[in-house]
Amino acid sequence: MSETKKGRLVVVGTGLRTTGHMTVEAIAWIKRADVVLYVVGDPVAEEMIAALNSNAISLQTLYSSDTKRIDTYNLMVDKILEQVRDGLEVCGVFYGHPGVFVYPSHEAVKKARSEGYSAVMLPGISAEDCLFADIGTDPATTGCSSYEATDWLFNLRPTEPASAMVLWQIGILGNEGYNPGGRYPTPMMPLLIAKLGQYYPLTHKVAVYEAAVQFGCTPTITWVPISGLATAMLTAASTLYIPPATQSVPDHAVHQQALAMGVMPE
Amino acid sequence: MNYDDFLSHRAMVRDAVRTTAFRNAIAAEVKEGDVVLDVGAGSGVLSLFAAQAGAARVYAVERSPTATALARHLVAANGLEKTITVIEGDVRQLQLPEQVDVIVSEWMGTLGIDENMYGAVLWARDHFLKPDGGRIVPVSVTAMAAPVSTAQRVDAAFFAERPWGIEMGPLQENTVNDLLMSRRRVEPGDLAAKPQALWKHTALADGPETVRGTTRGELTFKIDRKSETTALALWFEADLGNGVALSNAPDQRDTHWGQMLLPLVSPLSLAKGDAVHVEIDAWPVSPGPLMFAWKWRVNDGPNTQLNTTGQHHGAPQMQGQEAGFDAARRSPLSAFLAGLAVDADRLAGFLADPDAAMADAGLEGKYADALRSQDAERIGMALFETGGAA
């Protein structure tokens, strides 16, 4: 068994809104780390991190208008790894779930492991977790697929109208940048509507959803027909939730086989 | 700046560099039959240009009663009442009967966002601008910075010299924690290093959070001549669209803006080749201009000082690293919510009786009201506000 080097990385998330979404485990790791490196856009999270650990450094300052986003992310990874290589116990804190729509967190964990350091990522509360709670739907009932909207539009992803589907970042469809809460032109929306029309009636009601990111506030849920997406008010934080449009089709062949094997429940 | 007086509007209209640039940009951008919204219309001069350019309808929105009256007089004097509707009020409370093709706004302070007006433009964009094909003048505004050696520290030096035999040291400290604003001309020869872009704002792309949070800039300058550096000079370069530019840079024609100076307590003696690292935070305090905090580091040495605007009315000056850069911009509301985030008992107490929990924590006034409102935008603003009732 190979020996793990001194120096350790634990990546945690602040949840979508810090107050109420911080896990006890994340708080504990921030508290006990030798150094905390964080990327949060929220003053409550920043305040909390500063209160829990006096040796906390923001990586937000690495963003700059003349640096490519991927270069900034790689710089963040380097900064995190520098501290791990110094033999320190490092806590990386990211907004939301640290592993959902976050590149540098995954990359830092991979890199630290590849260099022989202990590295783990702890789950946080993501927008998807909020969506299931706020819309009141259980993905276990009919299943639920989840895609980034532009990715779904431009790729042949399996699409099953008898299951729910979530399309992320519908408000920045076709845009490369990302500004949470910002509004972008979405000239590709007619293409998305047309593609959805291949699977769903255009009258099918879908929810434009935005989780509440401020403590004590309510989420925004607007139901519109698919055809209404052309004029719906979308922001970069908008997510599209499409409930099932058809009944599930039983797989009769498997039913028959299960019956024949005598393993079919009553 | 106080906009509720004729003097400031007269100065802006008389600023030929500014006003001509906007006229040219609007003439190129506004097409026959366009609907135009003028945010923070002031005297209404941009609305008049839009009407001249062929706009079918122009909505001129202005908060200041004095400026609104002035705009109405000018619109009437030009016989454009049927084209231009002057509305007194905040654009955030506005109801418009239609979406607009073009938003025009002269929202810039001396370095761009410092007058805290850009948020109103983004709000107007998100609520009134046609999503496809809508245009905004200006297109983008870049804040520029350079260390300078100027006589602008003369106030601070004067107070340091015990004039009339009176100790005026406290006034010196206050002076350097204030922005030395407009109409203080920086000469191109005052620059101690090549100017650099501090941050850039692009009206069609920026999210509303751009102006809610802290705008942070960090630059390293290479000093290009031996100098006694006294301040960081700031100005803007605006792209008004269609090839029209507007800037109050030291090497451009004079404008009513002049340049902004973030002064040092004591001048720094710098040699050619020295590296000066500057960090600047600017954040909104509503209503009113942005607050600023800035610090300097030379050749990887310790932080030279930390200055914060708004510290000049009796509050102690923040000086040195121990004060904590971020402490300058903490809102009592973010501290309160951060406390709830890490303490389940406190959170349970708040859920049971929010008013009692806020009173126990000393959270009052606008911060408590924001939390009670359950309005995300209001809470978001309060999270970045400092001072006042805590």
XYZ file of C-alpha atoms in Angstrom:
656
model
C 0.000 0.000 0.000
C 1.468 3.335 -1.016
C 2.035 5.894 1.711
C 0.010 9.124 1.563
C 2.109 12.266 1.679
C 1.668 14.936 4.317
C -0.686 17.587 3.024
C -4.372 17.040 2.514
C -7.207 18.603 0.534
C -10.864 18.678 1.522
C -13.237 20.438 -0.858
C -16.590 21.616 0.504
C -19.518 23.716 -0.708
C -21.471 26.560 0.870
C -24.757 25.407 -0.608
C -26.887 27.671 -2.702
C -27.512 30.025 0.211
C -25.009 29.844 3.003
C -27.425 30.310 5.886
C -29.214 27.023 6.206
C -27.281 25.137 3.545
C -23.879 24.785 5.205
C -23.379 21.229 6.344
C -21.975 20.577 9.815
C -19.176 18.593 8.189
C -18.220 21.504 5.916
C -18.177 23.900 8.877
C -15.917 21.529 10.791
C -13.435 21.206 7.929
C -13.263 24.962 7.374
C -12.667 25.393 11.099
C -9.838 22.889 11.434
C -7.969 23.525 8.178
C -4.505 25.096 8.257
C -5.566 27.286 5.372
C -8.864 27.926 3.574
C -8.956 28.882 -0.098
C -12.356 29.946 -1.306
C -14.352 31.034 -4.345
C -17.696 32.415 -3.223
C -19.617 35.365 -4.576
C -21.627 35.858 -1.453
C -20.697 38.172 1.458
C -22.428 35.909 3.971
C -20.219 32.996 2.948
C -17.124 35.182 3.009
C -18.040 36.519 6.452
C -18.671 33.009 7.734
C -15.377 31.668 6.400
C -13.477 34.582 7.962
C -15.195 33.930 11.289
C -14.377 30.212 11.212
C -10.770 30.435 10.109
C -8.462 33.438 10.266
C -6.200 31.987 7.589
C -8.608 32.243 4.666
C -7.680 33.472 1.208
C -10.093 34.408 -1.555
C -9.344 33.040 -5.016
C -11.968 35.354 -6.490
C -9.218 37.907 -7.067
C -7.717 35.658 -9.742
C -10.551 36.544 -12.098
C -9.644 39.286 -14.492
C -11.206 40.578 -17.655
C -8.104 39.902 -19.739
C -7.614 36.290 -18.621
C -9.406 33.352 -20.195
C -11.782 31.641 -17.791
C -9.979 28.293 -18.117
C -6.638 29.928 -17.300
C -8.158 31.450 -14.164
C -9.512 28.045 -13.128
C -6.136 26.414 -13.645
C -4.532 29.181 -11.600
C -6.996 28.375 -8.797
C -5.977 24.723 -8.974
C -2.310 25.718 -8.794
C -2.897 27.950 -5.757
C -4.708 25.144 -3.946
C -2.044 22.588 -4.813
C 0.776 24.910 -3.693
C -0.618 24.836 -0.161
C -1.174 21.072 -0.207
C 2.405 20.513 -1.373
C 3.563 22.648 1.561
C 2.211 19.861 3.758
C -0.819 21.815 4.954
C -4.348 20.635 5.556
C -6.209 22.711 2.986
C -9.933 23.324 2.763
C -11.228 24.512 -0.614
C -14.622 26.177 -0.384
C -16.835 26.665 -3.432
C -20.295 28.116 -3.914
C -23.187 25.643 -4.078
C -22.272 21.984 -4.481
C -18.510 21.974 -4.996
C -18.776 19.321 -7.682
C -21.642 20.681 -9.764
C -20.779 23.161 -12.506
C -17.364 23.678 -10.887
C -14.177 22.778 -12.750
C -11.327 23.757 -10.395
C -12.675 21.736 -7.462
C -12.681 18.439 -9.383
C -9.364 19.243 -10.991
C -7.701 20.099 -7.662
C -8.877 16.831 -6.120
C -7.684 14.823 -9.155
C -4.329 16.533 -9.231
C -3.740 16.202 -5.486
C -4.553 12.490 -5.635
C -2.314 11.979 -8.646
C 0.534 13.523 -6.666
C -0.067 11.163 -3.762
C -1.970 13.435 -1.388
C -5.211 12.621 0.360
C -8.023 14.564 -1.311
C -11.792 14.364 -0.913
C -14.823 16.313 -2.012
C -17.824 16.599 0.298
C -21.294 17.142 -1.155
C -23.132 20.432 -0.825
C -26.686 21.497 -1.569
C -27.032 22.138 -5.275
C -29.681 23.918 -7.316
C -31.032 20.506 -8.347
C -31.622 19.612 -4.698
C -33.541 22.867 -4.283
C -35.529 22.216 -7.464
C -36.859 18.847 -6.296
C -37.932 20.417 -2.998
C -39.391 23.622 -4.436
C -41.236 22.158 -7.420
C -42.344 19.215 -5.325
C -41.275 16.409 -7.569
C -39.530 13.164 -6.750
C -37.069 11.931 -9.377
C -37.695 8.402 -8.172
C -41.282 8.431 -9.460
C -40.672 8.645 -13.200
C -36.938 9.173 -13.406
C -35.301 12.438 -14.291
C -32.599 13.297 -16.775
C -30.523 16.397 -16.357
C -28.565 18.239 -19.043
C -26.938 21.565 -19.632
C -29.336 23.277 -22.083
C -26.819 24.133 -24.827
C -25.284 20.669 -24.532
C -28.726 19.060 -24.947
C -29.506 21.255 -27.939
C -26.334 20.438 -29.814
C -26.012 16.758 -28.969
C -28.206 13.740 -29.433
C -28.884 13.082 -25.753
C -31.405 10.410 -24.798
C -34.725 12.174 -24.227
C -37.648 10.334 -22.693
C -40.956 12.239 -22.517
C -42.283 9.763 -19.961
C -39.606 10.962 -17.521
C -38.902 14.404 -16.162
C -36.064 16.396 -17.689
C -34.086 19.331 -16.330
C -32.225 21.704 -18.655
C -29.701 23.901 -16.856
C -28.651 27.385 -17.884
C -31.491 27.856 -20.309
C -31.124 31.634 -19.944
C -27.617 31.578 -21.427
C -28.455 29.176 -24.230
C -25.656 29.316 -26.771
C -23.607 31.798 -24.716
C -20.138 30.927 -23.482
C -19.970 33.306 -20.536
C -21.794 33.016 -17.257
C -23.095 35.769 -14.995
C -25.511 34.439 -12.386
C -28.644 36.555 -12.461
C -27.645 38.273 -15.697
C -29.787 38.276 -18.810
C -28.425 37.267 -22.175
C -29.852 37.328 -25.669
C -30.973 33.814 -26.561
C -31.310 33.778 -30.359
C -31.120 29.970 -30.291
C -34.371 29.669 -28.342
C -36.452 28.904 -31.479
C -34.116 25.956 -32.136
C -34.583 24.693 -28.592
C -38.364 25.035 -28.825
C -38.357 23.206 -32.154
C -36.216 20.399 -30.741
C -38.395 20.084 -27.635
C -41.333 19.926 -30.061
C -39.932 16.665 -31.435
C -40.572 15.044 -28.057
C -43.320 17.085 -26.383
C -46.481 18.917 -27.473
C -45.688 22.654 -27.642
C -48.608 23.208 -25.278
C -46.914 21.069 -22.608
C -46.439 23.178 -19.464
C -42.870 23.523 -18.227
C -41.450 25.417 -15.255
C -38.875 28.188 -15.501
C -37.228 27.856 -12.118
C -34.858 29.950 -10.057
C -33.866 28.797 -6.610
C -33.931 31.330 -3.766
C -30.368 32.354 -3.114
C -31.149 34.739 -0.262
C -32.060 33.452 3.159
C -35.778 33.723 3.922
C -36.829 34.279 0.306
C -38.950 32.125 -1.926
C -37.957 30.533 -5.228
C -39.317 31.738 -8.559
C -41.368 29.183 -10.473
C -43.164 30.238 -13.655
C -45.178 27.689 -15.613
C -45.378 28.331 -19.337
C -46.157 26.199 -22.388
C -43.032 25.183 -24.314
C -44.064 27.591 -27.067
C -44.080 30.379 -24.452
C -40.350 29.998 -23.823
C -39.759 32.405 -26.690
C -41.039 35.290 -24.584
C -40.381 34.009 -21.052
C -38.253 36.185 -18.777
C -35.021 34.227 -18.397
C -31.845 35.005 -16.511
C -28.545 33.168 -16.295
C -29.870 31.532 -13.127
C -32.945 30.098 -14.891
C -33.431 26.344 -15.109
C -36.072 24.570 -17.161
C -38.005 21.758 -15.531
C -40.031 19.611 -17.932
C -42.443 17.214 -16.235
C -43.284 13.930 -17.952
C -45.675 14.376 -20.848
C -46.621 10.750 -21.419
C -47.256 7.604 -19.400
C -44.428 5.183 -18.797
C -44.462 2.241 -21.213
C -43.984 -1.082 -19.423
C -41.255 -3.375 -20.740
C -43.430 -6.470 -21.367
C -40.503 -8.671 -22.310
C -38.871 -8.197 -18.902
C -42.267 -8.735 -17.218
C -42.618 -12.057 -19.028
C -39.094 -13.131 -18.132
C -39.595 -12.192 -14.468
C -42.863 -14.140 -14.415
C -41.189 -17.144 -15.992
C -38.407 -16.976 -13.382
C -40.942 -16.687 -10.577
C -39.301 -13.502 -9.283
C -42.134 -11.142 -10.171
C -43.503 -9.523 -7.001
C -47.246 -9.867 -6.300
C -22.572 64.441 -6.769
C -25.812 66.243 -6.019
C -27.965 66.324 -9.116
C -30.752 68.368 -7.609
C -29.279 71.678 -8.659
C -28.958 73.523 -11.921
C -25.250 74.060 -11.493
C -24.243 70.438 -11.989
C -26.524 69.983 -15.005
C -25.267 73.179 -16.541
C -21.693 71.955 -16.083
C -22.514 68.620 -17.711
C -24.290 70.129 -20.705
C -21.526 72.701 -21.126
C -18.949 69.903 -21.183
C -18.525 69.888 -24.958
C -16.396 66.724 -24.999
C -19.040 64.742 -23.156
C -22.122 66.187 -24.789
C -20.794 66.081 -28.354
C -19.650 62.485 -27.945
C -23.113 61.442 -26.781
C -24.779 63.384 -29.589
C -22.622 61.623 -32.176
C -23.188 58.208 -30.602
C -26.949 58.670 -30.349
C -27.187 60.001 -33.910
C -25.461 56.830 -35.116
C -27.343 54.371 -32.897
C -30.949 55.616 -32.834
C -32.860 54.758 -36.003
C -36.013 56.319 -37.407
C -39.001 55.053 -35.399
C -36.997 53.626 -32.486
C -38.362 53.755 -28.953
C -35.735 55.077 -26.534
C -35.383 55.081 -22.750
C -33.079 57.674 -21.173
C -32.074 56.488 -17.681
C -31.110 59.297 -15.321
C -32.020 61.815 -17.974
C -30.935 64.899 -16.020
C -31.484 67.948 -18.203
C -32.883 65.676 -20.916
C -30.209 66.521 -23.433
C -29.668 62.888 -24.469
C -33.425 62.494 -24.963
C -33.413 65.573 -27.188
C -30.587 64.045 -29.235
C -32.575 60.811 -29.545
C -35.590 62.762 -30.822
C -33.342 64.605 -33.275
C -32.075 61.240 -34.498
C -35.615 60.160 -35.393
C -36.891 58.305 -32.324
C -40.657 57.791 -32.418
C -40.946 57.980 -28.640
C -38.473 58.764 -25.873
C -39.029 58.105 -22.169
C -36.790 60.382 -20.089
C -36.657 59.144 -16.501
C -35.068 61.279 -13.807
C -35.214 61.137 -9.999
C -34.290 64.729 -9.227
C -37.335 67.072 -9.192
C -35.161 70.021 -10.191
C -33.658 68.209 -13.158
C -37.060 66.853 -14.183
C -38.437 70.400 -14.282
C -35.420 71.493 -16.304
C -35.890 68.635 -18.769
C -39.594 69.473 -19.210
C -38.717 73.102 -19.957
C -36.134 72.067 -22.547
C -38.465 69.566 -24.185
C -41.209 72.213 -24.412
C -38.763 74.830 -25.707
C -37.899 72.436 -28.535
C -41.540 71.565 -29.240
C -40.938 67.856 -28.614
C -43.602 67.137 -25.964
C -45.291 64.622 -28.267
C -42.084 62.657 -28.719
C -40.417 62.902 -25.306
C -42.215 61.925 -22.110
C -40.366 63.191 -19.048
C -41.037 61.036 -15.984
C -39.985 61.988 -12.477
C -39.033 58.964 -10.417
C -36.790 55.967 -10.015
C -36.515 53.720 -13.057
C -36.956 50.731 -10.724
C -40.499 51.853 -9.964
C -41.309 52.639 -13.564
C -44.090 51.081 -15.639
C -43.664 51.501 -19.389
C -46.336 50.630 -21.951
C -43.791 49.077 -24.317
C -40.289 47.673 -24.607
C -37.615 49.931 -26.011
C -35.093 49.572 -28.823
C -32.375 51.675 -27.245
C -31.377 52.660 -23.720
C -29.218 55.753 -23.436
C -27.687 56.833 -20.182
C -24.866 59.020 -19.073
C -24.266 57.057 -15.894
C -20.547 57.530 -15.538
C -18.773 59.065 -12.614
C -15.155 60.034 -12.766
C -13.968 56.427 -13.131
C -17.193 54.948 -14.480
C -19.220 53.105 -11.861
C -18.393 55.329 -8.878
C -21.693 57.215 -8.898
C -23.568 53.977 -8.255
C -25.914 54.538 -11.176
C -24.944 51.619 -13.378
C -27.331 49.301 -11.500
C -30.281 51.395 -12.656
C -29.160 50.924 -16.275
C -28.895 47.146 -15.850
C -32.294 47.074 -14.166
C -33.799 49.057 -17.036
C -32.154 46.682 -19.512
C -33.602 43.613 -17.793
C -37.101 45.054 -17.627
C -37.552 47.293 -20.658
C -35.027 46.561 -23.391
C -36.123 44.318 -26.251
C -34.238 41.062 -25.600
C -33.275 40.558 -29.206
C -31.667 43.502 -30.913
C -31.942 45.990 -28.043
C -28.975 48.372 -27.856
C -27.395 50.422 -25.097
C -25.324 53.616 -25.220
C -22.629 53.429 -23.835
C -21.667 49.912 -24.898
C -18.909 49.554 -22.307
C -16.892 51.572 -19.840
C -13.373 50.657 -18.715
C -11.837 52.096 -15.560
C -8.178 53.029 -15.997
C -5.543 53.612 -13.351
C -1.967 54.807 -12.954
C 0.203 55.916 -10.033
C 0.916 59.618 -10.191
C 3.151 62.199 -8.687
C 1.006 65.289 -8.280
C 0.618 68.285 -6.054
C -2.759 66.938 -5.003
C -1.468 65.946 -1.595
C -1.064 69.590 -0.874
C -4.087 69.526 1.442
C -2.657 66.682 3.491
C 0.770 68.316 3.584
C -0.753 71.628 4.616
C -2.571 70.053 7.539
C 0.599 68.235 8.598
C 2.557 71.460 8.918
C 0.741 72.832 12.004
C -0.655 75.909 10.238
C -1.169 78.900 12.593
C 0.460 76.784 15.285
C -2.555 74.493 15.475
C -2.303 70.691 15.424
C -4.299 69.619 12.366
C -3.036 66.038 12.044
C -6.557 64.563 12.243
C -7.545 66.624 9.217
C -4.572 65.210 7.335
C -5.721 61.678 8.014
C -9.257 62.543 7.019
C -8.028 64.108 3.820
C -6.329 60.952 2.619
C -9.395 58.909 3.394
C -11.439 60.939 1.005
C -11.550 60.725 -2.725
C -10.022 63.744 -4.324
C -12.611 64.121 -6.957
C -13.423 66.020 -10.042
C -11.821 68.994 -11.670
C -8.407 68.214 -10.222
C -6.430 68.012 -13.359
C -3.761 65.329 -13.623
C -1.205 66.170 -16.274
C 0.071 63.401 -18.551
C 3.558 64.132 -17.185
C 2.367 63.263 -13.647
C 1.990 59.577 -14.513
C 4.688 57.452 -12.904
C 3.804 54.290 -14.862
C 1.876 53.193 -17.914
C -1.896 53.258 -17.250
C -3.704 49.918 -17.000
C -7.319 48.781 -17.136
C -8.709 48.212 -13.651
C -12.077 46.746 -14.612
C -14.549 46.903 -17.464
C -18.329 47.060 -17.536
C -20.285 45.952 -20.589
C -23.924 46.970 -20.498
C -25.445 44.105 -22.514
C -23.452 41.357 -20.784
C -23.109 42.285 -17.102
C -25.434 40.594 -14.627
C -27.294 42.685 -12.034
C -25.010 41.304 -9.332
C -22.173 43.190 -11.011
C -23.173 46.294 -9.118
C -24.556 44.681 -5.994
C -21.271 43.222 -4.898
C -17.794 44.514 -4.470
C -15.982 45.506 -7.607
C -12.385 44.551 -7.055
C -9.328 45.478 -9.045
C -5.744 44.448 -8.575
C -2.887 45.794 -10.671
C 0.882 45.763 -10.657
C 2.614 48.771 -12.181
C 6.223 49.001 -13.239
C 7.430 52.493 -12.324
C 9.009 54.046 -15.392
C 10.798 56.996 -13.776
C 12.051 58.071 -10.369
C 9.148 59.739 -8.638
C 7.503 60.795 -5.416
C 4.243 58.982 -5.909
C 1.370 60.626 -4.099
C -1.756 58.932 -5.373
C -3.394 56.553 -7.773
C -5.194 58.413 -10.535
C -8.349 56.910 -12.018
C -10.434 57.747 -15.038
C -12.563 55.967 -17.630
C -12.551 55.080 -21.295
C -16.069 54.624 -22.660
C -17.090 52.974 -25.905
C -20.288 54.779 -26.881
C -20.720 52.523 -29.908
C -20.359 53.103 -33.637
C -16.742 54.134 -33.214
C -17.504 56.972 -30.773
C -15.214 57.066 -27.735
C -15.303 59.258 -24.658
C -12.607 59.516 -22.018
C -11.464 61.794 -19.238
C -7.890 60.458 -19.417
C -5.150 62.938 -18.515
C -4.005 63.098 -22.130
C -7.504 63.832 -23.477
C -9.340 67.157 -23.721
C -10.615 68.486 -20.379
C -14.005 67.342 -19.204
C -16.125 68.255 -16.203
C -15.060 64.944 -14.631
C -11.355 65.608 -14.305
C -9.718 62.522 -12.762
C -10.202 60.753 -9.452
C -7.305 60.449 -7.062
C -6.886 57.865 -4.323
C -4.212 59.537 -2.209
C -1.444 58.137 -0.026
C -0.882 59.341 3.528
C 2.792 59.904 2.751
C 4.418 60.037 -0.668
C 6.297 56.944 -1.790
C 9.790 57.497 -3.150
C 9.937 55.121 -6.066
C 12.762 54.251 -8.391
C 12.532 53.263 -12.029
C 11.663 49.567 -12.247
C 9.949 49.357 -8.850
C 6.815 47.226 -8.833
C 3.788 48.826 -7.218
C 0.931 46.505 -6.437
C -2.433 48.176 -5.877
C -5.683 46.600 -4.721
C -8.960 48.480 -4.859
C -12.389 47.514 -3.614
C -15.430 49.577 -4.487
C -18.861 48.707 -3.193
C -22.316 50.238 -3.200
C -23.855 51.997 -0.247
C -27.348 52.943 -1.207
C -28.162 55.709 -1.789
C -25.039 57.576 -2.761
C -21.728 56.998 -4.456
C -19.668 53.837 -4.072
C -17.282 53.500 -1.167
C -13.666 52.696 -1.856
C -10.893 50.931 -0.001
C -7.413 50.778 -1.423
C -4.005 49.554 -0.426
C -0.520 49.609 -1.873
C 2.440 47.238 -1.768
C 5.850 48.083 -3.195
C 8.279 45.408 -4.408
C 6.521 42.654 -2.402
C 7.092 44.593 0.811
C 4.409 44.977 3.472
C 1.200 46.796 2.697
C 1.930 50.462 2.754
C -1.442 51.532 4.027
C -5.108 50.942 3.765
C -7.507 53.780 3.158
C -11.254 53.754 3.149
C -13.636 56.459 2.071
C -16.395 57.284 4.487
C -13.894 57.302 7.374
C -13.646 61.051 7.439
C -16.484 62.027 9.706
C -14.987 61.202 13.040
C -14.650 57.462 12.514
C -11.138 56.152 13.090
C -9.032 55.741 9.993
C -8.269 52.193 8.979
C -4.561 51.939 8.757
C -2.418 48.918 8.133
C -2.961 45.256 7.606
C -4.350 44.569 11.082
C -7.492 46.498 10.222
C -8.316 43.814 7.661
C -9.123 44.746 4.125
C -12.466 43.064 4.133
C -13.488 44.531 7.477
C -14.016 47.785 5.663
C -16.903 46.430 3.664
C -18.723 44.182 6.054
C -22.419 44.604 6.404
C -24.026 43.877 9.790
C -26.558 41.765 7.893
C -23.925 39.480 6.367
C -22.339 39.085 9.818
C -25.726 38.192 11.289
C -26.551 35.643 8.580
C -23.056 34.172 8.794
C -23.652 33.700 12.511
C -26.881 31.814 11.790
C -25.111 29.684 9.184
C -22.722 28.119 11.690
C -24.925 27.899 14.759
C -28.011 25.679 14.601
C -29.297 26.962 17.960
C -29.186 30.560 16.802
C -30.858 29.592 13.542
C -33.600 27.761 15.442
C -34.059 30.865 17.609
C -34.438 33.018 14.510
C -36.965 30.659 12.935
C -39.013 30.713 16.154
C -38.952 34.481 16.643
C -37.084 36.487 13.987
C -37.676 39.867 15.643
C -36.366 38.718 19.002
C -33.333 37.058 17.404
C -32.497 40.197 15.429
C -32.984 42.418 18.495
C -30.724 40.114 20.550
C -28.027 40.440 17.908
C -28.458 44.206 17.672
C -29.595 43.985 14.072
C -31.885 46.922 13.490
C -33.031 49.485 10.974
C -32.530 48.882 7.266
C -30.800 45.538 7.816
C -33.598 44.080 9.918
C -36.198 45.583 7.590
C -34.503 43.993 4.571
C -34.580 40.560 6.192
C -38.211 40.990 7.233
C -39.157 41.990 3.678
C -38.183 38.551 2.293
C -37.353 40.462 -0.876
C -34.253 38.956 -2.491
C -33.164 42.171 -4.177
C -33.520 44.203 -0.987
C -31.622 41.642 1.046
C -28.949 41.498 -1.651
C -28.488 45.269 -1.457
C -28.398 45.299 2.350
C -25.695 42.627 2.338
C -23.365 45.129 0.761
C -24.377 48.165 2.765
C -22.261 49.328 5.648
C -22.751 52.000 8.282
C -26.046 53.334 9.609
C -28.223 51.421 11.999
C -26.683 48.093 12.802
